[in-house]
PDB file of C-alpha atoms and ligand atoms in Angstrom:
ATOM      1  CA  UNK A   1     109.176  97.341 104.606  1.00 96.00           C
ATOM      2  CA  UNK A   2     107.842 100.806 105.237  1.00 96.00           C
ATOM      3  CA  UNK A   3     104.829 101.356 103.306  1.00 97.00           C
ATOM      4  CA  UNK A   4     103.597 104.869 103.216  1.00 97.00           C
ATOM      5  CA  UNK A   5      99.660 105.634 101.866  1.00 98.00           C
ATOM      6  CA  UNK A   6      99.315 109.409 100.516  1.00 97.00           C
ATOM      7  CA  UNK A   7      95.739 110.458  99.796  1.00 97.00           C
ATOM      8  CA  UNK A   8      96.968 111.143  95.878  1.00 98.00           C
ATOM      9  CA  UNK A   9     100.005 111.120  93.692  1.00 98.00           C
ATOM     10  CA  UNK A  10     101.347 114.510  94.347  1.00 98.00           C
ATOM     11  CA  UNK A  11     101.265 114.043  97.956  1.00 98.00           C
ATOM     12  CA  UNK A  12     103.327 110.828  97.355  1.00 98.00           C
ATOM     13  CA  UNK A  13     105.743 112.428  94.928  1.00 98.00           C
ATOM     14  CA  UNK A  14     105.936 115.321  97.369  1.00 98.00           C
ATOM     15  CA  UNK A  15     106.814 112.799 100.240  1.00 97.00           C
ATOM     16  CA  UNK A  16     109.407 110.933  98.254  1.00 98.00           C
ATOM     17  CA  UNK A  17     111.212 114.341  97.463  1.00 98.00           C
ATOM     18  CA  UNK A  18     111.040 115.517 101.255  1.00 97.00           C
ATOM     19  CA  UNK A  19     112.994 112.071 101.801  1.00 97.00           C
ATOM     20  CA  UNK A  20     115.874 112.694  99.490  1.00 98.00           C
ATOM     21  CA  UNK A  21     115.676 116.143 100.426  1.00 98.00           C
ATOM     22  CA  UNK A  22     116.471 115.076 104.112  1.00 96.00           C
ATOM     23  CA  UNK A  23     118.957 112.397 102.929  1.00 97.00           C
ATOM     24  CA  UNK A  24     121.118 115.239 100.825  1.00 98.00           C
ATOM     25  CA  UNK A  25     121.081 117.555 103.613  1.00 97.00           C
ATOM     26  CA  UNK A  26     122.141 115.326 106.331  1.00 96.00           C
ATOM     27  CA  UNK A  27     124.702 114.082 104.210  1.00 98.00           C
ATOM     28  CA  UNK A  28     125.657 116.695 101.266  1.00 98.00           C
ATOM     29  CA  UNK A  29     128.016 113.716  99.719  1.00 98.00           C
ATOM     30  CA  UNK A  30     125.306 111.010  99.817  1.00 98.00           C
ATOM     31  CA  UNK A  31     125.592 108.806  96.841  1.00 98.00           C
ATOM     32  CA  UNK A  32     122.185 108.538  94.709  1.00 98.00           C
ATOM     33  CA  UNK A  33     121.035 105.473  93.040  1.00 98.00           C
ATOM     34  CA  UNK A  34     118.264 107.179  90.522  1.00 98.00           C
ATOM     35  CA  UNK A  35     115.396 105.877  88.407  1.00 98.00           C
ATOM     36  CA  UNK A  36     113.953 107.249  85.148  1.00 97.00           C
ATOM     37  CA  UNK A  37     110.278 106.543  83.775  1.00 95.00           C
ATOM     38  CA  UNK A  38     107.268 108.648  84.196  1.00 95.00           C
ATOM     39  CA  UNK A  39     106.917 108.295  87.991  1.00 97.00           C
ATOM     40  CA  UNK A  40     109.946 110.166  89.450  1.00 98.00           C
ATOM     41  CA  UNK A  41     109.329 112.848  86.808  1.00 98.00           C
ATOM     42  CA  UNK A  42     107.298 115.263  89.613  1.00 98.00           C
ATOM     43  CA  UNK A  43     109.998 114.298  92.276  1.00 98.00           C
ATOM     44  CA  UNK A  44     112.833 115.781  89.978  1.00 98.00           C
ATOM     45  CA  UNK A  45     110.694 119.052  89.463  1.00 98.00           C
ATOM     46  CA  UNK A  46     110.342 119.095  93.036  1.00 98.00           C
ATOM     47  CA  UNK A  47     114.283 118.873  94.076  1.00 98.00           C
ATOM     48  CA  UNK A  48     114.705 121.215  91.225  1.00 98.00           C
ATOM     49  CA  UNK A  49     112.387 123.667  92.819  1.00 98.00           C
ATOM     50  CA  UNK A  50     114.424 123.135  96.202  1.00 98.00           C
ATOM     51  CA  UNK A  51     117.406 123.477  94.839  1.00 98.00           C
ATOM     52  CA  UNK A  52     116.294 126.665  93.273  1.00 98.00           C
ATOM     53  CA  UNK A  53     114.942 127.909  96.615  1.00 97.00           C
ATOM     54  CA  UNK A  54     118.400 127.553  98.161  1.00 97.00           C
ATOM     55  CA  UNK A  55     117.419 124.336 100.212  1.00 95.00           C
ATOM     56  CA  UNK A  56     119.491 121.942  98.387  1.00 98.00           C
ATOM     57  CA  UNK A  57     123.017 121.786  97.105  1.00 98.00           C
ATOM     58  CA  UNK A  58     124.215 118.863  94.819  1.00 98.00           C
ATOM     59  CA  UNK A  59     127.715 119.858  94.434  1.00 98.00           C
ATOM     60  CA  UNK A  60     129.105 116.937  96.775  1.00 98.00           C
ATOM     61  CA  UNK A  61     126.308 114.501  95.700  1.00 98.00           C
ATOM     62  CA  UNK A  62     126.991 111.417  93.589  1.00 98.00           C
ATOM     63  CA  UNK A  63     124.515 109.595  91.336  1.00 98.00           C
ATOM     64  CA  UNK A  64     124.500 106.331  89.903  1.00 98.00           C
ATOM     65  CA  UNK A  65     121.355 105.822  87.645  1.00 98.00           C
ATOM     66  CA  UNK A  66     119.946 101.976  87.207  1.00 98.00           C
ATOM     67  CA  UNK A  67     119.686 101.649  83.528  1.00 98.00           C
ATOM     68  CA  UNK A  68     120.381 102.541  80.151  1.00 98.00           C
ATOM     69  CA  UNK A  69     119.119 101.491  76.559  1.00 98.00           C
ATOM     70  CA  UNK A  70     121.494  99.284  74.572  1.00 98.00           C
ATOM     71  CA  UNK A  71     122.705 101.045  71.522  1.00 97.00           C
ATOM     72  CA  UNK A  72     121.353 104.664  72.124  1.00 96.00           C
ATOM     73  CA  UNK A  73     124.277 107.331  72.657  1.00 95.00           C
ATOM     74  CA  UNK A  74     123.829 109.640  75.874  1.00 93.00           C
ATOM     75  CA  UNK A  75     122.517 112.586  73.450  1.00 93.00           C
ATOM     76  CA  UNK A  76     119.886 110.205  72.073  1.00 95.00           C
ATOM     77  CA  UNK A  77     116.775 112.004  72.659  1.00 93.00           C
ATOM     78  CA  UNK A  78     115.219 108.979  74.152  1.00 96.00           C
ATOM     79  CA  UNK A  79     118.107 107.935  76.327  1.00 97.00           C
ATOM     80  CA  UNK A  80     117.597 107.559  80.048  1.00 97.00           C
ATOM     81  CA  UNK A  81     120.845 109.879  80.163  1.00 97.00           C
ATOM     82  CA  UNK A  82     119.190 112.774  78.262  1.00 97.00           C
ATOM     83  CA  UNK A  83     115.901 112.166  80.410  1.00 97.00           C
ATOM     84  CA  UNK A  84     117.991 112.742  83.247  1.00 98.00           C
ATOM     85  CA  UNK A  85     119.536 115.442  81.921  1.00 97.00           C
ATOM     86  CA  UNK A  86     116.101 116.999  80.895  1.00 97.00           C
ATOM     87  CA  UNK A  87     114.548 116.764  84.076  1.00 98.00           C
ATOM     88  CA  UNK A  88     117.554 117.135  87.044  1.00 98.00           C
ATOM     89  CA  UNK A  89     121.177 117.000  85.864  1.00 98.00           C
ATOM     90  CA  UNK A  90     120.650 119.882  83.598  1.00 98.00           C
ATOM     91  CA  UNK A  91     118.673 122.038  86.335  1.00 98.00           C
ATOM     92  CA  UNK A  92     120.764 121.590  89.787  1.00 98.00           C
ATOM     93  CA  UNK A  93     124.490 121.890  90.359  1.00 98.00           C
ATOM     94  CA  UNK A  94     125.754 118.312  90.214  1.00 98.00           C
ATOM     95  CA  UNK A  95     129.164 117.999  89.352  1.00 98.00           C
ATOM     96  CA  UNK A  96     129.616 116.224  85.873  1.00 97.00           C
ATOM     97  CA  UNK A  97     132.026 113.953  87.114  1.00 98.00           C
ATOM     98  CA  UNK A  98     129.870 112.801  89.802  1.00 98.00           C
ATOM     99  CA  UNK A  99     127.144 111.661  87.618  1.00 98.00           C
ATOM    100  CA  UNK A 100     127.307 107.803  86.357  1.00 98.00           C
ATOM    101  CA  UNK A 101     125.397 105.895  84.134  1.00 97.00           C
ATOM    102  CA  UNK A 102     125.748 102.756  82.070  1.00 98.00           C
ATOM    103  CA  UNK A 103     126.845 103.566  78.746  1.00 97.00           C
ATOM    104  CA  UNK A 104     124.460 102.155  76.087  1.00 96.00           C
ATOM    105  CA  UNK A 105     127.317 102.018  73.429  1.00 97.00           C
ATOM    106  CA  UNK A 106     129.766 100.277  75.585  1.00 97.00           C
ATOM    107  CA  UNK A 107     131.881  97.956  73.397  1.00 97.00           C
ATOM    108  CA  UNK A 108     132.478  95.313  75.609  1.00 98.00           C
ATOM    109  CA  UNK A 109     129.232  94.986  77.627  1.00 98.00           C
ATOM    110  CA  UNK A 110     130.095  92.604  80.425  1.00 98.00           C
ATOM    111  CA  UNK A 111     133.492  94.385  81.138  1.00 98.00           C
ATOM    112  CA  UNK A 112     131.387  97.689  81.272  1.00 98.00           C
ATOM    113  CA  UNK A 113     129.182  96.297  83.841  1.00 98.00           C
ATOM    114  CA  UNK A 114     131.867  95.021  85.807  1.00 98.00           C
ATOM    115  CA  UNK A 115     133.334  98.627  85.614  1.00 98.00           C
ATOM    116  CA  UNK A 116     130.099 100.115  86.996  1.00 98.00           C
ATOM    117  CA  UNK A 117     129.719  97.834  90.050  1.00 98.00           C
ATOM    118  CA  UNK A 118     133.446  98.443  90.825  1.00 98.00           C
ATOM    119  CA  UNK A 119     132.490 102.221  90.450  1.00 98.00           C
ATOM    120  CA  UNK A 120     129.605 101.821  93.015  1.00 98.00           C
ATOM    121  CA  UNK A 121     131.686 100.063  95.289  1.00 98.00           C
ATOM    122  CA  UNK A 122     134.481 102.849  94.844  1.00 98.00           C
ATOM    123  CA  UNK A 123     131.889 105.670  95.778  1.00 98.00           C
ATOM    124  CA  UNK A 124     131.183 103.672  99.174  1.00 98.00           C
ATOM    125  CA  UNK A 125     127.800 102.169  97.972  1.00 98.00           C
ATOM    126  CA  UNK A 126     124.636 103.533  97.235  1.00 98.00           C
ATOM    127  CA  UNK A 127     123.114 105.472 100.390  1.00 98.00           C
ATOM    128  CA  UNK A 128     119.587 105.740  98.982  1.00 98.00           C
ATOM    129  CA  UNK A 129     118.098 104.039  95.776  1.00 98.00           C
ATOM    130  CA  UNK A 130     115.324 105.748  94.272  1.00 98.00           C
ATOM    131  CA  UNK A 131     113.088 102.708  92.656  1.00 98.00           C
ATOM    132  CA  UNK A 132     109.696 103.060  90.251  1.00 98.00           C
ATOM    133  CA  UNK A 133     108.270  99.728  89.711  1.00 98.00           C
ATOM    134  CA  UNK A 134     106.872  97.857  86.407  1.00 96.00           C
ATOM    135  CA  UNK A 135     103.556  96.197  85.963  1.00 95.00           C
ATOM    136  CA  UNK A 136     105.421  93.329  85.673  1.00 95.00           C
ATOM    137  CA  UNK A 137     107.170  93.802  89.017  1.00 97.00           C
ATOM    138  CA  UNK A 138     110.653  94.990  87.501  1.00 97.00           C
ATOM    139  CA  UNK A 139     112.798  96.917  89.574  1.00 98.00           C
ATOM    140  CA  UNK A 140     115.445  98.241  87.267  1.00 98.00           C
ATOM    141  CA  UNK A 141     114.864  96.338  84.203  1.00 97.00           C
ATOM    142  CA  UNK A 142     115.364  93.333  86.341  1.00 98.00           C
ATOM    143  CA  UNK A 143     112.048  91.878  84.435  1.00 97.00           C
ATOM    144  CA  UNK A 144     110.526  88.723  85.516  1.00 97.00           C
ATOM    145  CA  UNK A 145     112.871  85.020  85.966  1.00 98.00           C
ATOM    146  CA  UNK A 146     115.697  87.745  86.743  1.00 98.00           C
ATOM    147  CA  UNK A 147     118.039  86.508  89.729  1.00 98.00           C
ATOM    148  CA  UNK A 148     117.285  87.895  92.805  1.00 98.00           C
ATOM    149  CA  UNK A 149     120.908  88.023  93.295  1.00 98.00           C
ATOM    150  CA  UNK A 150     122.227  89.556  90.204  1.00 98.00           C
ATOM    151  CA  UNK A 151     124.603  92.609  89.432  1.00 98.00           C
ATOM    152  CA  UNK A 152     124.546  94.943  86.672  1.00 98.00           C
ATOM    153  CA  UNK A 153     124.438  93.079  82.971  1.00 98.00           C
ATOM    154  CA  UNK A 154     122.553  93.315  79.932  1.00 98.00           C
ATOM    155  CA  UNK A 155     118.822  92.312  79.793  1.00 98.00           C
ATOM    156  CA  UNK A 156     115.631  91.893  77.286  1.00 97.00           C
ATOM    157  CA  UNK A 157     112.745  94.110  77.868  1.00 97.00           C
ATOM    158  CA  UNK A 158     109.537  91.771  77.784  1.00 96.00           C
ATOM    159  CA  UNK A 159     107.098  92.836  75.009  1.00 95.00           C
ATOM    160  CA  UNK A 160     104.896  94.684  77.852  1.00 93.00           C
ATOM    161  CA  UNK A 161     108.240  96.767  78.830  1.00 94.00           C
ATOM    162  CA  UNK A 162     108.657  97.547  75.307  1.00 96.00           C
ATOM    163  CA  UNK A 163     105.086  98.585  74.865  1.00 94.00           C
ATOM    164  CA  UNK A 164     104.990 100.353  78.171  1.00 91.00           C
ATOM    165  CA  UNK A 165     108.220 102.302  77.040  1.00 93.00           C
ATOM    166  CA  UNK A 166     107.244 103.411  73.536  1.00 94.00           C
ATOM    167  CA  UNK A 167     105.950 106.822  74.000  1.00 91.00           C
ATOM    168  CA  UNK A 168     109.282 108.664  73.537  1.00 93.00           C
ATOM    169  CA  UNK A 169     110.172 106.477  70.517  1.00 95.00           C
ATOM    170  CA  UNK A 170     106.585 106.777  68.618  1.00 93.00           C
ATOM    171  CA  UNK A 171     106.006 102.942  68.094  1.00 94.00           C
ATOM    172  CA  UNK A 172     106.960  99.601  70.054  1.00 95.00           C
ATOM    173  CA  UNK A 173     109.288  98.812  66.965  1.00 95.00           C
ATOM    174  CA  UNK A 174     111.547 101.487  67.580  1.00 95.00           C
ATOM    175  CA  UNK A 175     112.398 100.614  71.212  1.00 96.00           C
ATOM    176  CA  UNK A 176     115.565  98.912  71.855  1.00 97.00           C
ATOM    177  CA  UNK A 177     115.330  95.349  73.028  1.00 97.00           C
ATOM    178  CA  UNK A 178     117.821  95.128  75.328  1.00 98.00           C
ATOM    179  CA  UNK A 179     119.132  97.285  78.159  1.00 98.00           C
ATOM    180  CA  UNK A 180     122.117  97.538  80.910  1.00 98.00           C
ATOM    181  CA  UNK A 181     120.809  97.761  84.150  1.00 98.00           C
ATOM    182  CA  UNK A 182     121.671  97.121  87.838  1.00 98.00           C
ATOM    183  CA  UNK A 183     121.030  93.766  89.058  1.00 98.00           C
ATOM    184  CA  UNK A 184     118.716  93.090  91.951  1.00 98.00           C
ATOM    185  CA  UNK A 185     121.906  92.107  94.148  1.00 98.00           C
ATOM    186  CA  UNK A 186     123.391  95.120  93.486  1.00 98.00           C
ATOM    187  CA  UNK A 187     119.727  97.489  94.480  1.00 98.00           C
ATOM    188  CA  UNK A 188     119.463  95.455  97.542  1.00 98.00           C
ATOM    189  CA  UNK A 189     123.278  96.406  98.695  1.00 98.00           C
ATOM    190  CA  UNK A 190     122.210 100.145  98.717  1.00 98.00           C
ATOM    191  CA  UNK A 191     121.486 101.095 102.599  1.00 98.00           C
ATOM    192  CA  UNK A 192     117.941 102.393 101.867  1.00 98.00           C
ATOM    193  CA  UNK A 193     115.694 101.884  98.857  1.00 98.00           C
ATOM    194  CA  UNK A 194     112.957 104.210  98.174  1.00 98.00           C
ATOM    195  CA  UNK A 195     110.106 103.066  95.870  1.00 98.00           C
ATOM    196  CA  UNK A 196     107.397 105.325  94.725  1.00 98.00           C
ATOM    197  CA  UNK A 197     104.148 103.763  92.890  1.00 98.00           C
ATOM    198  CA  UNK A 198     101.333 106.214  91.983  1.00 98.00           C
ATOM    199  CA  UNK A 199      98.138 105.405  89.848  1.00 98.00           C
ATOM    200  CA  UNK A 200      95.469 102.477  89.457  1.00 98.00           C
ATOM    201  CA  UNK A 201      97.784 100.622  86.970  1.00 97.00           C
ATOM    202  CA  UNK A 202     100.104  99.466  89.788  1.00 98.00           C
ATOM    203  CA  UNK A 203      98.029  98.477  92.323  1.00 98.00           C
ATOM    204  CA  UNK A 204      98.007  94.493  91.578  1.00 98.00           C
ATOM    205  CA  UNK A 205     101.997  94.837  91.112  1.00 98.00           C
ATOM    206  CA  UNK A 206     102.206  96.669  94.531  1.00 98.00           C
ATOM    207  CA  UNK A 207     100.558  94.078  96.310  1.00 98.00           C
ATOM    208  CA  UNK A 208     102.109  91.185  94.844  1.00 98.00           C
ATOM    209  CA  UNK A 209     105.569  92.696  95.476  1.00 98.00           C
ATOM    210  CA  UNK A 210     104.679  93.748  99.479  1.00 98.00           C
ATOM    211  CA  UNK A 211     102.397  91.158 100.363  1.00 98.00           C
ATOM    212  CA  UNK A 212     103.007  88.062  98.060  1.00 98.00           C
ATOM    213  CA  UNK A 213     105.809  85.363  97.766  1.00 98.00           C
ATOM    214  CA  UNK A 214     109.216  86.470  97.445  1.00 98.00           C
ATOM    215  CA  UNK A 215     109.937  85.383  94.032  1.00 98.00           C
ATOM    216  CA  UNK A 216     111.860  85.982  90.689  1.00 98.00           C
ATOM    217  CA  UNK A 217     108.576  86.366  89.088  1.00 98.00           C
ATOM    218  CA  UNK A 218     108.002  89.766  90.618  1.00 98.00           C
ATOM    219  CA  UNK A 219     111.952  90.762  91.395  1.00 98.00           C
ATOM    220  CA  UNK A 220     110.816  93.876  93.288  1.00 98.00           C
ATOM    221  CA  UNK A 221     109.304  91.593  96.061  1.00 98.00           C
ATOM    222  CA  UNK A 222     113.118  90.836  97.049  1.00 98.00           C
ATOM    223  CA  UNK A 223     113.052  94.056  98.861  1.00 98.00           C
ATOM    224  CA  UNK A 224     110.967  92.262 101.492  1.00 98.00           C
ATOM    225  CA  UNK A 225     114.362  91.227 102.458  1.00 98.00           C
ATOM    226  CA  UNK A 226     115.998  94.813 102.589  1.00 98.00           C
ATOM    227  CA  UNK A 227     116.566  96.303 105.990  1.00 97.00           C
ATOM    228  CA  UNK A 228     115.455  99.608 105.062  1.00 97.00           C
ATOM    229  CA  UNK A 229     112.898  99.776 102.408  1.00 98.00           C
ATOM    230  CA  UNK A 230     110.234 102.753 102.256  1.00 97.00           C
ATOM    231  CA  UNK A 231     107.454 102.101  99.722  1.00 98.00           C
ATOM    232  CA  UNK A 232     105.127 105.535  98.867  1.00 98.00           C
ATOM    233  CA  UNK A 233     102.153 105.007  97.087  1.00 98.00           C
ATOM    234  CA  UNK A 234      98.959 106.760  96.545  1.00 98.00           C
ATOM    235  CA  UNK A 235      94.926 105.635  97.320  1.00 97.00           C
ATOM    236  CA  UNK A 236      95.215 104.077  93.814  1.00 98.00           C
ATOM    237  CA  UNK A 237      98.137 102.401  93.674  1.00 98.00           C
ATOM    238  CA  UNK A 238      97.866 100.913  97.281  1.00 98.00           C
ATOM    239  CA  UNK A 239      93.976  99.918  96.714  1.00 98.00           C
ATOM    240  CA  UNK A 240      94.936  96.050  96.167  1.00 98.00           C
ATOM    241  CA  UNK A 241      96.836  95.780  99.546  1.00 98.00           C
ATOM    242  CA  UNK A 242      95.149  93.512 102.357  1.00 98.00           C
ATOM    243  CA  UNK A 243      97.039  95.793 105.182  1.00 97.00           C
ATOM    244  CA  UNK A 244      96.118  99.010 103.896  1.00 95.00           C
ATOM    245  CA  UNK A 245      94.669 100.145 107.037  1.00 95.00           C
ATOM    246  CA  UNK A 246      97.835  98.715 109.303  1.00 97.00           C
ATOM    247  CA  UNK A 247     100.134 100.401 106.882  1.00 96.00           C
ATOM    248  CA  UNK A 248      97.944 103.865 107.715  1.00 95.00           C
ATOM    249  CA  UNK A 249      98.008 103.278 111.516  1.00 95.00           C
ATOM    250  CA  UNK A 250     101.693 102.682 111.528  1.00 94.00           C
ATOM    251  CA  UNK A 251     102.243 106.126 109.677  1.00 93.00           C
ATOM    252  CA  UNK A 252      99.958 108.088 111.995  1.00 92.00           C
ATOM    253  CA  UNK A 253     101.592 106.483 114.896  1.00 95.00           C
ATOM    254  CA  UNK A 254     104.887 106.820 113.877  1.00 92.00           C
ATOM    255  CA  UNK A 255     107.533 108.257 116.443  1.00 92.00           C
ATOM    256  CA  UNK A 256     108.216 111.776 116.131  1.00 86.00           C
ATOM    257  CA  UNK A 257     112.021 111.073 115.387  1.00 86.00           C
ATOM    258  CA  UNK A 258     111.077 108.845 112.766  1.00 82.00           C
ATOM    259  CA  UNK A 259     109.143 111.518 110.348  1.00 77.00           C
ATOM    260  CA  UNK A 260     110.746 113.090 107.804  1.00 70.00           C
TER     261      UNK A 260
HETATM  262  C1  LIG B   1     113.755 103.419  85.101  1.00 82.95           C
HETATM  263  C2  LIG B   1     113.171 101.900  85.803  1.00 82.95           C
HETATM  264  C3  LIG B   1     112.404 101.236  85.656  1.00 82.95           C
HETATM  265  C4  LIG B   1     110.939 102.017  86.012  1.00 82.95           C
HETATM  266  C5  LIG B   1     109.352 101.186  85.773  1.00 82.95           C
HETATM  267  C6  LIG B   1     108.115 102.127  85.785  1.00 82.95           C
HETATM  268  O1  LIG B   1     114.852 103.591  85.195  1.00 82.95           O
HETATM  269  O2  LIG B   1     114.466 101.573  86.471  1.00 82.95           O
HETATM  270  O3  LIG B   1     112.137  99.843  86.327  1.00 82.95           O
HETATM  271  O4  LIG B   1     111.120 102.482  87.355  1.00 82.95           O
HETATM  272  O5  LIG B   1     109.485 100.596  84.389  1.00 82.95           O
HETATM  273  O6  LIG B   1     108.339 102.968  84.796  1.00 82.95           O
HETATM  274  P1  LIG B   1     107.372 104.001  84.980  1.00 82.95           P
HETATM  275  O7  LIG B   1     107.489 104.971  86.071  1.00 82.95           O
HETATM  276  O8  LIG B   1     107.296 104.611  83.696  1.00 82.95           O
HETATM  277  O9  LIG B   1     106.257 103.586  85.283  1.00 82.95           O
END
């Protein structure tokens, strides 16, 4: 696991946007796994700007989002599909048929989840999976106790995640209790994982994820077993890392060919 510590959130977000730009420029038909939540919003804004400046062409990029609320239509203002439309899809030249999302209104959820897995496989697998992390250690919505081998399926959000996600809904009572999410195993199959975390509220979980035991109690800790995982954090989110200085040293001494 490579841990990149940036002095502030803006520089961490820029670093992640640069890594995504390099991926798309090197491989214009990249299959990207995408996340929602507040953390990646500035990253999407940076990608939109790169697109507007003529640096990024999304026409051949294929996307799969991590998760969607069960019971919300794609055009619901708080759906994750709507979020992506607002922050990225509506502002770049993605080809609509290349955009994939779990369907919150699927009639047969297990069958839909199996189809989603098959679609990822049919696209050749995910080249780069962008991730955020929940304060309880979830990636996607694989809440604590999720199998580290899990595939796309329905999950029940924890009361804490319901509270954390209440902003768009007005109150926690309005937040759906269930989501369809890629599993930890699905995420682990991506060729590269790129996790962004900013702010002091993420400091505990970042330390547990990167330096604690690999356990279903912190599903993101499975990323320690991923052969190619980059974690980008700001100083606030890095504050509780034991090997803080070493990660910085590694980054400063990176061979030029490894740099973005
Ligand atoms: C969203 C997702 C979640 C979020 C996590 C952090 O698609 O997969 O794992 O990344 O809940 O959310 P924020 O960024 O709002 O703190």
